[in-house]
Short mmCIF file of C-alpha atoms in Angstrom, two decimals:
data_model
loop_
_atom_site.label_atom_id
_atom_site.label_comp_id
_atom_site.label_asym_id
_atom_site.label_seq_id
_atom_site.Cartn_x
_atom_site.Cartn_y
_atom_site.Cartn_z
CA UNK A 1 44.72 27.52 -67.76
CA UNK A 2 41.67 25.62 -67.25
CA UNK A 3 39.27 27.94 -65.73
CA UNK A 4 37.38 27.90 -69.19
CA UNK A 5 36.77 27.16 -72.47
CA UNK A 6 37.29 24.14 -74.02
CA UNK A 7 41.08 23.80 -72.74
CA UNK A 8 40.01 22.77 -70.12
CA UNK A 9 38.67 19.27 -70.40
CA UNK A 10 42.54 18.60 -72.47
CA UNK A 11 44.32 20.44 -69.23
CA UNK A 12 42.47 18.11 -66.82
CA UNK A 13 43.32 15.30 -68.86
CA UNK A 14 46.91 15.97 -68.88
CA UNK A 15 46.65 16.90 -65.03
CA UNK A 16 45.54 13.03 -64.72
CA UNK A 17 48.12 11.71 -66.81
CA UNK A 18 50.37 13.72 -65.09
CA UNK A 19 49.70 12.69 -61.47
CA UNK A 20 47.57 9.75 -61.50
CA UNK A 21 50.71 7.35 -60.92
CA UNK A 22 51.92 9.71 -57.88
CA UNK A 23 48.28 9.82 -56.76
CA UNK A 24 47.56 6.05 -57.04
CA UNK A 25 50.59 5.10 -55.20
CA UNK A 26 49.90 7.29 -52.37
CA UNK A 27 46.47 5.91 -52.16
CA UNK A 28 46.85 2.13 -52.65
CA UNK A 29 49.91 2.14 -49.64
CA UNK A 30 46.77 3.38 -47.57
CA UNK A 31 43.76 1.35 -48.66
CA UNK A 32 45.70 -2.02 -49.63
CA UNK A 33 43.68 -3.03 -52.09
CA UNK A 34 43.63 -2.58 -55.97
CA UNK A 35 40.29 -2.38 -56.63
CA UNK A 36 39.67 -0.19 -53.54
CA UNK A 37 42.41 2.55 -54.52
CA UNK A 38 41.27 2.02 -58.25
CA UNK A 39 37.82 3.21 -57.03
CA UNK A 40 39.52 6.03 -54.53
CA UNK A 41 41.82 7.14 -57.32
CA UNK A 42 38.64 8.17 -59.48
CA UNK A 43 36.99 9.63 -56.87
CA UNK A 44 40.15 11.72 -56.04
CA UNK A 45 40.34 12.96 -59.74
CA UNK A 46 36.48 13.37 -59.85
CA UNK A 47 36.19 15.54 -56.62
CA UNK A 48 39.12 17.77 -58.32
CA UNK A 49 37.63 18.39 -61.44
CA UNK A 50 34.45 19.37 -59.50
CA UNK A 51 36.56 21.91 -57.67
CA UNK A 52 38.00 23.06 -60.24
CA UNK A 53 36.75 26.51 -59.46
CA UNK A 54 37.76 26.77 -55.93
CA UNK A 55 40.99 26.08 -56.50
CA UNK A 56 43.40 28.75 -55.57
CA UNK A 57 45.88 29.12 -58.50
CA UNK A 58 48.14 30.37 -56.13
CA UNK A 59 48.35 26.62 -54.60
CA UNK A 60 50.25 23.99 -55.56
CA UNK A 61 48.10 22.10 -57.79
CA UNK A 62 50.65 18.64 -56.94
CA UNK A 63 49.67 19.10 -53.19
CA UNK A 64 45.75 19.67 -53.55
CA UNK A 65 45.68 16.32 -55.50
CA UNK A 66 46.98 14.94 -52.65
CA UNK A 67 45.27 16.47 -50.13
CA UNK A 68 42.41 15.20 -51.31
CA UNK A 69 43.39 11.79 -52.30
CA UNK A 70 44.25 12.03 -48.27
CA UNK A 71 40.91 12.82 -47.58
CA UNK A 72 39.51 10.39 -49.81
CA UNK A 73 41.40 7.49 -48.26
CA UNK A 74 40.56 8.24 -45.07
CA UNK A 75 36.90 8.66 -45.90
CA UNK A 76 37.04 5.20 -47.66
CA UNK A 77 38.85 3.43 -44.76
CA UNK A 78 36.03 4.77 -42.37
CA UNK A 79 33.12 3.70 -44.37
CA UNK A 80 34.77 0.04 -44.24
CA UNK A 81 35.43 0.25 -40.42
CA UNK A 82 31.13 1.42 -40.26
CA UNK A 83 30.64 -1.23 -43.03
CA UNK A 84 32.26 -3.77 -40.96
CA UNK A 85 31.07 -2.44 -37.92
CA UNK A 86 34.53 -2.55 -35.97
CA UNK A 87 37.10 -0.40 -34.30
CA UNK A 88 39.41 1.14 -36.74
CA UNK A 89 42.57 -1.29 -35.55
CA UNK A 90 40.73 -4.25 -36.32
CA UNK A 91 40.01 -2.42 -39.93
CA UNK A 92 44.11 -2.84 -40.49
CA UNK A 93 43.40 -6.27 -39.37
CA UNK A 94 41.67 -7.07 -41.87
CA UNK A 95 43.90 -4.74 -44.17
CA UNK A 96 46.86 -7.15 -43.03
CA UNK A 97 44.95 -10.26 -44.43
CA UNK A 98 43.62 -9.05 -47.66
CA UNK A 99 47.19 -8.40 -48.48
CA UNK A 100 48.74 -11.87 -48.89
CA UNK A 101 44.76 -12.32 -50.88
CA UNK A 102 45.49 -9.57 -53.18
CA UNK A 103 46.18 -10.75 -56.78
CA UNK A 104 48.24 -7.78 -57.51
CA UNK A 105 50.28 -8.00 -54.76
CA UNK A 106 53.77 -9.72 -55.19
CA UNK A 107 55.80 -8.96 -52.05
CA UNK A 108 58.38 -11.37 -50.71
CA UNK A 109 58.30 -12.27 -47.07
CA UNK A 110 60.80 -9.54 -45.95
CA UNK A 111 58.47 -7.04 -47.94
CA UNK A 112 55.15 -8.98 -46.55
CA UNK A 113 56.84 -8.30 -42.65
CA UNK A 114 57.32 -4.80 -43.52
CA UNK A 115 53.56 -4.24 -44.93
CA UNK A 116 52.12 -6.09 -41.90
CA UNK A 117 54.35 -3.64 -39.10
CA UNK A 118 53.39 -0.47 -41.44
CA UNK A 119 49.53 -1.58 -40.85
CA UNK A 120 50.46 -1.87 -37.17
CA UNK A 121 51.05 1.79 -36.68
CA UNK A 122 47.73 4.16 -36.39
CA UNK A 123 46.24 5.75 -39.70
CA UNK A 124 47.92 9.42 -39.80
CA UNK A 125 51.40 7.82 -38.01
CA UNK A 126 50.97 5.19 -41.31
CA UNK A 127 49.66 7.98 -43.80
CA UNK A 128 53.29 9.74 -42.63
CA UNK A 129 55.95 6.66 -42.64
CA UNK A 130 54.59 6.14 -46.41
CA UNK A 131 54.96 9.13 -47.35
CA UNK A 132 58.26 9.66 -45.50
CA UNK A 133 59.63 6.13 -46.52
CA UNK A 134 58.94 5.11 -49.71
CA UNK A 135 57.83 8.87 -51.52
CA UNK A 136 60.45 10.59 -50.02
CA UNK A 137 58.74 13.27 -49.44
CA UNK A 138 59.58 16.63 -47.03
CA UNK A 139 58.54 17.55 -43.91
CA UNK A 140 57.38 21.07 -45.53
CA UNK A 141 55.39 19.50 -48.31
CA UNK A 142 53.50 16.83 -45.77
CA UNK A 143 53.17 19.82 -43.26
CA UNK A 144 50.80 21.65 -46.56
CA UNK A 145 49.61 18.18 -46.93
CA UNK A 146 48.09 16.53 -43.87
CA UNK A 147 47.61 20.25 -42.07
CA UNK A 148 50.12 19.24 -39.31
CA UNK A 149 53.55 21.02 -38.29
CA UNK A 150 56.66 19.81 -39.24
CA UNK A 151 57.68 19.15 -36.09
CA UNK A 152 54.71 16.73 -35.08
CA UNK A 153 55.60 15.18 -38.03
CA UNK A 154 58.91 14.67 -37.53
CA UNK A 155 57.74 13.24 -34.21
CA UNK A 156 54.95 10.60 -35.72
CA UNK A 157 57.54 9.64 -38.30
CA UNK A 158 59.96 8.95 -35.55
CA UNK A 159 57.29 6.86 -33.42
CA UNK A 160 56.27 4.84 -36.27
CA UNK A 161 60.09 4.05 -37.28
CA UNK A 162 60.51 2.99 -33.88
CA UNK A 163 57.40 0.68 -34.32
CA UNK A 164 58.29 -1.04 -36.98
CA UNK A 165 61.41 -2.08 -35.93
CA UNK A 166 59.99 -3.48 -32.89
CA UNK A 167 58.13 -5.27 -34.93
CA UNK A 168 60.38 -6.66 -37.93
CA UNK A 169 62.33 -7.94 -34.90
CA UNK A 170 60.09 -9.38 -32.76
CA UNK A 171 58.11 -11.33 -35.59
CA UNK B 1 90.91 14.14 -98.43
CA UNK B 2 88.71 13.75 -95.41
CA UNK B 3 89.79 14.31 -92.11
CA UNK B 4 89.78 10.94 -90.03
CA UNK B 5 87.52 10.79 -87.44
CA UNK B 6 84.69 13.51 -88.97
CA UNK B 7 81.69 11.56 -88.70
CA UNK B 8 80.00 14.35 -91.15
CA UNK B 9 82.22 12.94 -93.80
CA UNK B 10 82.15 9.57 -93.16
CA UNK B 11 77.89 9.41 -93.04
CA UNK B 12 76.88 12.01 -94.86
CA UNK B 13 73.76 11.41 -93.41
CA UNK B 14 74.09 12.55 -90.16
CA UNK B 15 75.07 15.93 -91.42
CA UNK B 16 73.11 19.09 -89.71
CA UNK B 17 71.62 16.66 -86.60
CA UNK B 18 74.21 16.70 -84.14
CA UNK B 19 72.37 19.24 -82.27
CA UNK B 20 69.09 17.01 -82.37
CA UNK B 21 68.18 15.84 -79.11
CA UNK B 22 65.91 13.10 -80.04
CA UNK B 23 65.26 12.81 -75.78
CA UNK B 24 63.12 14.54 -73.82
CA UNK B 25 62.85 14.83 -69.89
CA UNK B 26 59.36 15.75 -68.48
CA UNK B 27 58.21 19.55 -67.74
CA UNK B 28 60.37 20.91 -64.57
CA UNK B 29 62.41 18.06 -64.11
CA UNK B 30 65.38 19.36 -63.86
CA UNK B 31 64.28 21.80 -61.52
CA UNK B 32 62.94 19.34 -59.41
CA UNK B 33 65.96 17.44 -59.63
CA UNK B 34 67.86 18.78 -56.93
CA UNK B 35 65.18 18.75 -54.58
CA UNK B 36 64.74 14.88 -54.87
CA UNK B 37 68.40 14.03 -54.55
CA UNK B 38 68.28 15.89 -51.38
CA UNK B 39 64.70 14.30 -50.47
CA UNK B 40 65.81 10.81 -50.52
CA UNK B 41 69.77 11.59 -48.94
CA UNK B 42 67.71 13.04 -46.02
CA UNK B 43 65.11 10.32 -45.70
CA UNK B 44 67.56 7.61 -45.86
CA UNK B 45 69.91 9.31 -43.35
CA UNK B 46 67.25 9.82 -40.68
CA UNK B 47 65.81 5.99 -41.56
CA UNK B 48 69.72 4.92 -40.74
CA UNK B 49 70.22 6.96 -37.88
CA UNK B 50 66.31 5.93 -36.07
CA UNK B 51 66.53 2.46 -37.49
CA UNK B 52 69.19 0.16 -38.45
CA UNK B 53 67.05 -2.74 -39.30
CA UNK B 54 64.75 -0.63 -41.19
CA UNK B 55 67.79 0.97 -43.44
CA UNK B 56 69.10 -2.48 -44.36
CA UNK B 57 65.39 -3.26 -45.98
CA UNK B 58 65.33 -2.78 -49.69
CA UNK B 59 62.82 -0.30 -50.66
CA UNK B 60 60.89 -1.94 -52.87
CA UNK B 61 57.29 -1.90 -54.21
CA UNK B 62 55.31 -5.28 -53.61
CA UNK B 63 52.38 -3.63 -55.13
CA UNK B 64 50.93 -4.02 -58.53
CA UNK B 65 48.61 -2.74 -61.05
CA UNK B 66 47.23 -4.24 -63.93
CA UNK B 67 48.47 -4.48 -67.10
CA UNK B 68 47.61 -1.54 -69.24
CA UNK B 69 46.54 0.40 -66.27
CA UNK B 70 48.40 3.05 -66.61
CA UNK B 71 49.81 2.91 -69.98
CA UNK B 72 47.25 1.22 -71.79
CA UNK B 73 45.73 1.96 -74.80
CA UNK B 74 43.64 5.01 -74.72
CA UNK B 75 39.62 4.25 -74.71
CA UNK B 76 40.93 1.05 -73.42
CA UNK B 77 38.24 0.26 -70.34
CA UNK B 78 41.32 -0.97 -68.15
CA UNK B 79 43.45 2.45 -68.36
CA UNK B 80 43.08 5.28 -65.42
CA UNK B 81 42.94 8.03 -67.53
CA UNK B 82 39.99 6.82 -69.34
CA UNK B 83 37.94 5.49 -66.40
CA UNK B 84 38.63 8.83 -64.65
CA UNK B 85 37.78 10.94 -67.85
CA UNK B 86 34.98 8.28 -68.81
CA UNK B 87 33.52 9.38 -65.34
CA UNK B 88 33.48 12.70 -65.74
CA UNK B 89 32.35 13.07 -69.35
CA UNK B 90 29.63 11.13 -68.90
CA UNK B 91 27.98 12.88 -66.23
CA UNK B 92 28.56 10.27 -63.31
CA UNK B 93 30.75 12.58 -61.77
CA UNK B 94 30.75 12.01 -57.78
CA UNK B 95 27.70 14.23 -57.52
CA UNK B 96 25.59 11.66 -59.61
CA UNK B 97 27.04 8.50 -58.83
CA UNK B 98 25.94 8.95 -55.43
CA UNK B 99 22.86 10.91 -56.24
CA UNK B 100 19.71 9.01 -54.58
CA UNK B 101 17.01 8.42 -56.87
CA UNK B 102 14.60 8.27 -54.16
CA UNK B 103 12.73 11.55 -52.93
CA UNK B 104 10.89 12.09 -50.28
CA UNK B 105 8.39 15.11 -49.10
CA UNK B 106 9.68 18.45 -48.20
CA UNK B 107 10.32 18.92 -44.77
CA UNK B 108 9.65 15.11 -44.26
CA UNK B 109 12.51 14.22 -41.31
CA UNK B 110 11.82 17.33 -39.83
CA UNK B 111 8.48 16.59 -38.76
CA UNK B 112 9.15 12.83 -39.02
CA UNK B 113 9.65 12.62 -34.94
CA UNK B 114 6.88 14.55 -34.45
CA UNK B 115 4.29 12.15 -36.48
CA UNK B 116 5.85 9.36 -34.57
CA UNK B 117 5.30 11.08 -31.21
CA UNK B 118 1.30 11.45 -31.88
CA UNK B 119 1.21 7.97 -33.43
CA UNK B 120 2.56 6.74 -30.00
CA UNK B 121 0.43 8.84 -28.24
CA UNK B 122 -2.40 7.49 -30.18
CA UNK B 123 -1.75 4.02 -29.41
CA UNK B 124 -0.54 4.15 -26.09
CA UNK B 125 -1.88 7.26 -24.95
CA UNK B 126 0.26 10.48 -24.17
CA UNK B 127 3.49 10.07 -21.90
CA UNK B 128 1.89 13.22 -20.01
CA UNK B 129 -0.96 12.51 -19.78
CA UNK B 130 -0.82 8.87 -18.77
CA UNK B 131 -0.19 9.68 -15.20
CA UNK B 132 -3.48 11.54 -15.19
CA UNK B 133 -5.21 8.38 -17.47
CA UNK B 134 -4.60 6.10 -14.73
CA UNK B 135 -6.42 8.56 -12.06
CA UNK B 136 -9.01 8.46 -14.58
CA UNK B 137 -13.02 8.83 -12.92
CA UNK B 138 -14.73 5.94 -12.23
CA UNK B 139 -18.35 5.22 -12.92
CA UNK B 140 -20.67 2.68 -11.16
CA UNK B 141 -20.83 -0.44 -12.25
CA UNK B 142 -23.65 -0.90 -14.99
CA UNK B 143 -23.92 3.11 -15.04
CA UNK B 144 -24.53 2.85 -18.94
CA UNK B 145 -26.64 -0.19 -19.17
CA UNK B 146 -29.21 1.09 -16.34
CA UNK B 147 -28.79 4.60 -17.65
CA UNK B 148 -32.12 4.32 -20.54
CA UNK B 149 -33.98 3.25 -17.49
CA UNK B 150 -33.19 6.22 -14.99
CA UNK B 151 -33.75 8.00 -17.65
CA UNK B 152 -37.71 6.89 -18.56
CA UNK B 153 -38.32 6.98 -15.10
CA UNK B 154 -37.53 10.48 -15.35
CA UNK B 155 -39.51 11.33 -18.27
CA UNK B 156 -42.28 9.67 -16.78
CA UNK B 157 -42.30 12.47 -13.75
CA UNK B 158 -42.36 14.66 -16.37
CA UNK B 159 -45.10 13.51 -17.66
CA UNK B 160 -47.03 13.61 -14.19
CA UNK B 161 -46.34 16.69 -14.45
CA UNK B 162 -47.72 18.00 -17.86
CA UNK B 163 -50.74 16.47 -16.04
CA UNK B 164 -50.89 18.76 -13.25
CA UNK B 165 -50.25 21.25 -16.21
CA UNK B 166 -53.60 19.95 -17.39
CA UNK B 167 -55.19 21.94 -14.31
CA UNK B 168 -53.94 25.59 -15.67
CA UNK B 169 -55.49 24.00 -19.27
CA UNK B 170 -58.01 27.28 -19.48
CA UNK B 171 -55.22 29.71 -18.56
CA UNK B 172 -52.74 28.65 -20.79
CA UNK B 173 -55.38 27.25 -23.31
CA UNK B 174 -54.21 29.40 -26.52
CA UNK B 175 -50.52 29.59 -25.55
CA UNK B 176 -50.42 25.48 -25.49
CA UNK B 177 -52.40 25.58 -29.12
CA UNK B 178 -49.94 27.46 -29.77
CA UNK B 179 -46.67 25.82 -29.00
CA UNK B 180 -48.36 22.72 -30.16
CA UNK B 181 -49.65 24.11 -33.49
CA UNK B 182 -45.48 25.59 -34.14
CA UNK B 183 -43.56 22.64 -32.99
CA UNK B 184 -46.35 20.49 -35.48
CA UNK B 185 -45.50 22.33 -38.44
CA UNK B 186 -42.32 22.73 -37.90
CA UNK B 187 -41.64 19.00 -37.85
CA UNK B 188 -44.00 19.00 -41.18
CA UNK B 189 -41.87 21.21 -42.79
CA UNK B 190 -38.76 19.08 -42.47
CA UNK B 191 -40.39 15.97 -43.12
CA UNK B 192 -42.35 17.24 -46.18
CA UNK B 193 -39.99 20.12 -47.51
CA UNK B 194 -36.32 18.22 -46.90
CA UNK B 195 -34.59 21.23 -49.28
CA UNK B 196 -36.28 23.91 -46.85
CA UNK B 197 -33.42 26.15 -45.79
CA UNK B 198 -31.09 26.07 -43.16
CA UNK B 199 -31.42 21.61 -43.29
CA UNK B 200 -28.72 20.75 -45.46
CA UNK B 201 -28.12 17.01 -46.13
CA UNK B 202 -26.03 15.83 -43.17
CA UNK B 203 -28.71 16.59 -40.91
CA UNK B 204 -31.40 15.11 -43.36
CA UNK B 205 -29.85 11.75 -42.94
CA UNK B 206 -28.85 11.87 -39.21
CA UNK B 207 -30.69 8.95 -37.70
CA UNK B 208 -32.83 9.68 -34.28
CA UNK B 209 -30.25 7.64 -32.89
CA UNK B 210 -27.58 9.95 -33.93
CA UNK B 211 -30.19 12.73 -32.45
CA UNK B 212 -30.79 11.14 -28.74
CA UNK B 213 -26.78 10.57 -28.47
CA UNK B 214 -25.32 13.63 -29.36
CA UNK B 215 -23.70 15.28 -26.75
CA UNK B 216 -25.21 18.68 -27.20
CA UNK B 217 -28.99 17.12 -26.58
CA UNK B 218 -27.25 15.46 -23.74
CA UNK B 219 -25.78 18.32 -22.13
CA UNK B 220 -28.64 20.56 -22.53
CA UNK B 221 -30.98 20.19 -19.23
CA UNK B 222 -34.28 19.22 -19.82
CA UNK B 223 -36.19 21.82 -18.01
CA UNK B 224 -33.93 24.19 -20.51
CA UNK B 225 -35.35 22.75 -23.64
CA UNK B 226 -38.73 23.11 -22.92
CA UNK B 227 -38.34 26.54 -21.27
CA UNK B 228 -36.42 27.43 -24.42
CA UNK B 229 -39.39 25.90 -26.68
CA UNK B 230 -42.34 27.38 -24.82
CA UNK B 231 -40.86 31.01 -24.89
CA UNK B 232 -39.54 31.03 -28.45
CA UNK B 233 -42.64 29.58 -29.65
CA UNK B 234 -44.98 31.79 -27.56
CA UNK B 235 -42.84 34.84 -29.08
CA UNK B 236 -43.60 33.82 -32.79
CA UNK B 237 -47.26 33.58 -32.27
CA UNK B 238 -49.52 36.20 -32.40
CA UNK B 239 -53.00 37.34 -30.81
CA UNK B 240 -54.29 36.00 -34.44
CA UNK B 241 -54.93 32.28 -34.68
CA UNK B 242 -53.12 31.18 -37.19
CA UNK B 243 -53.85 28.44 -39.84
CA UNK B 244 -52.19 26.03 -39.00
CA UNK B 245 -54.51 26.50 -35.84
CA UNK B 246 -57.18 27.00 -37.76
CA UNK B 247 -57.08 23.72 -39.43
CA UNK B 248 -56.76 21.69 -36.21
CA UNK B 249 -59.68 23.29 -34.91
CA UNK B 250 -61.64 23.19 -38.25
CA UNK B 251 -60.74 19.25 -38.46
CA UNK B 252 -61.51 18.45 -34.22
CA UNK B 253 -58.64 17.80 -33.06
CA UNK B 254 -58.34 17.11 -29.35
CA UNK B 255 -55.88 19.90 -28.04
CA UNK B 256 -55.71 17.69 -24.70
CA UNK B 257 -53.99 14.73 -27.12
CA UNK B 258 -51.85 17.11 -28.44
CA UNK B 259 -50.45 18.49 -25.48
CA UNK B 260 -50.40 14.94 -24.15
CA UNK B 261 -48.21 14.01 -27.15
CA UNK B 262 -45.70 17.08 -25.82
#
């Protein structure tokens, strides 16, 4: 459809339009921050229209988005651990406290708990409970995903569920 | 009369739209449908069975986004869609965006250590060969200072001993005239005729300084140099007196004096 021509600028703008909620969501529950997944978001979209070419019609276009809005968060997160020149749990740290600054961020305390015991957990145990929890997504699609088998996912999942409970309870 | 209850009849209207959905449902949904029923029974099953607490939490989004940010106005500078196409049509892309503007020579980090290596070595002398620095040979104290000195006293032995060559004057009396008559014009030539060949203009402005230090007069022995200056010049001359000769004996010149001047 959009290998060439002139469709294909109008099929990558209804691709955006398409998935750019799905996409922003999935990146924003990773970096936090608005204007950090606004800039992550673009980035995701721009590194797929450069690829255009190399992607494999035979894939599902919904999971290379995300794959690489994966990537892209991850990337992002580790700049701003080098950036701030500490270890990556000290990164959530500072996740955890830009949350409650964030203007576009509205989450009652229940909610606030919740967000603070999801940034507990490490990055791909988080990346999974998100995507578990609140997109509802299955094990077979994550498996495509994050390039792990179902059944270490089902495991992480189960670890970080375990986690945050701990946590909602203790604090 | 109208049947009660036909809406046809009673709004005219409306006639022929009945089949007019004027709702839509986006591409695939209801293919997907299923799937995402199932999706969420399953999630929120496993949630309840690993996690009562958890379960009881509403699932709700504390997140925003700006208004307009996703269904803004198009061309608006605040909506996704436009940023993301705004970045792409423009050229930005990723590729540019983080494109430095800077460039630096080819090969330049590649041989980047090495420069810094021979700067270091330059400064502080090489890592290898510092070991062997340290061990370096020692001179006596004053060696350069006293050195002119030693080496006047020397030439002055020499000169005893063009005297005693003085003695074999008659034997060697044409072969000194000679050697003194070629060395002569040779040093006439180069002071009078600078463009002769073979002096090209580095050597026309070395200074006899330049000429008493360089290494190669140094290294040469001295008994070499005039062993190397009698024979050459002997070879050049023949049985024939030559001008040059000629003219020192037509104008009385004392041969002794020049010999002396050797």
């Amino acid at each position: 459809m959009f290998r060439e021509g002139e469709s294909r600028h109008s099929a990558f703008n209804l691709i955006v339009k398409k998935y750019q909620q799905k996409i922003y969501w999935h990146i924003r529950r990773i970096v936090i921050v608005h204007d950090d997944a606004d800039d992550v978001v673009q980035n995701t979209f721009v590194k797929a229209w450069e690829g255009l070419d190399k992607f494999r019609e035979e894939a599902n276009l919904y999971t290379w988005l995300y794959k690489i809005a994966t990537n892209e968060s991850i990337t992002f997160l580790n700049k701003k651990k080098a950036h701030l020149n500490v270890p990556f749990g000290d990164v959530e740290f500072q996740l955890s406290k830009s949350l409650e600054a964030d203007v576009f961020y509205d989450g009652d305390e229940i909610q606030t708990r919740l967000q603070k015991a999801i940034l507990t957990l490490p990055e791909k145990q988080r990346i999974v409970f998100n995507m578990k929890f609140y997109e509802e997504m299955k094990y077979e699609e994550m498996s495509e995903i994050l390039d792990t088998s179902v059944g270490a996912l089902k495991a992480s999942f189960h670890h970080a569920v375990k986690k945050i409970e701990e946590y909602v309870k203790k604090n | 009369m109208d049947t009660p209850g036909n809406i046809e009849n009673e709004n005219p209207e409306l006639k022929g739209s009945e089949n007019n959905n004027p709702f839509s449902v986006p591409e695939g949904y209801f293919e997907n449908l299923a799937g995402k029923i199932l999706a969420r029974i399953e999630t929120a099953r496993e949630i309840k069975a690993l996690s009562p607490t958890l379960s009881q939490i509403e699932k709700k989004n504390p997140f925003r986004v700006p208004e307009n940010y996703f269904k803004g106005e198009e061309f608006s500078e605040e909506n996704l869609s436009e940023k993301i196409r705004a970045k792409i049509y423009s050229g930005e892309g990723l590729k540019s965006s983080t494109k430095n503007p800077f460039k630096i020579p080819e090969r330049y980090f590649d041989e980047l250590p090495e420069k810094i290596q021979r700067e270091i070595e330059q400064k502080e002398g090489s890592p290898v060969l510092l070991p062997v620095r340290k061990k370096d040979f020692k001179i006596p104290q004053n060696y350069f200072e006293n050195l002119p000195g030693h080496i006047n006293q020397k030439i002055i032995g020499k000169e005893a001993k063009i005297i005693s060559f003085r003695s074999y004057y008659n034997k060697y009396k044409y072969s000194a005239i000679a050697v003194a008559a070629a060395v002569a014009a040779i040093i006439a030539l180069y002071v009078f005729y600078p463009s002769f060949p073979g002096i090209n203009e580095r050597e026309m402005f070395v200074s006899a300084e330049e000429i008493s230090n360089s290494f190669y007069l140094q290294e040469i022995d001295e008994a070499t140099l005039i062993e190397e200056i009698s024979e050459s010049s002997l070879d050049d001359i023949s049985d024939q007196e030559t001008p040059v000769e000629e003219y020192l004996i037509e104008n009385g010149i004392d041969e002794i004096i020049l010999i002396d001047e050797l």
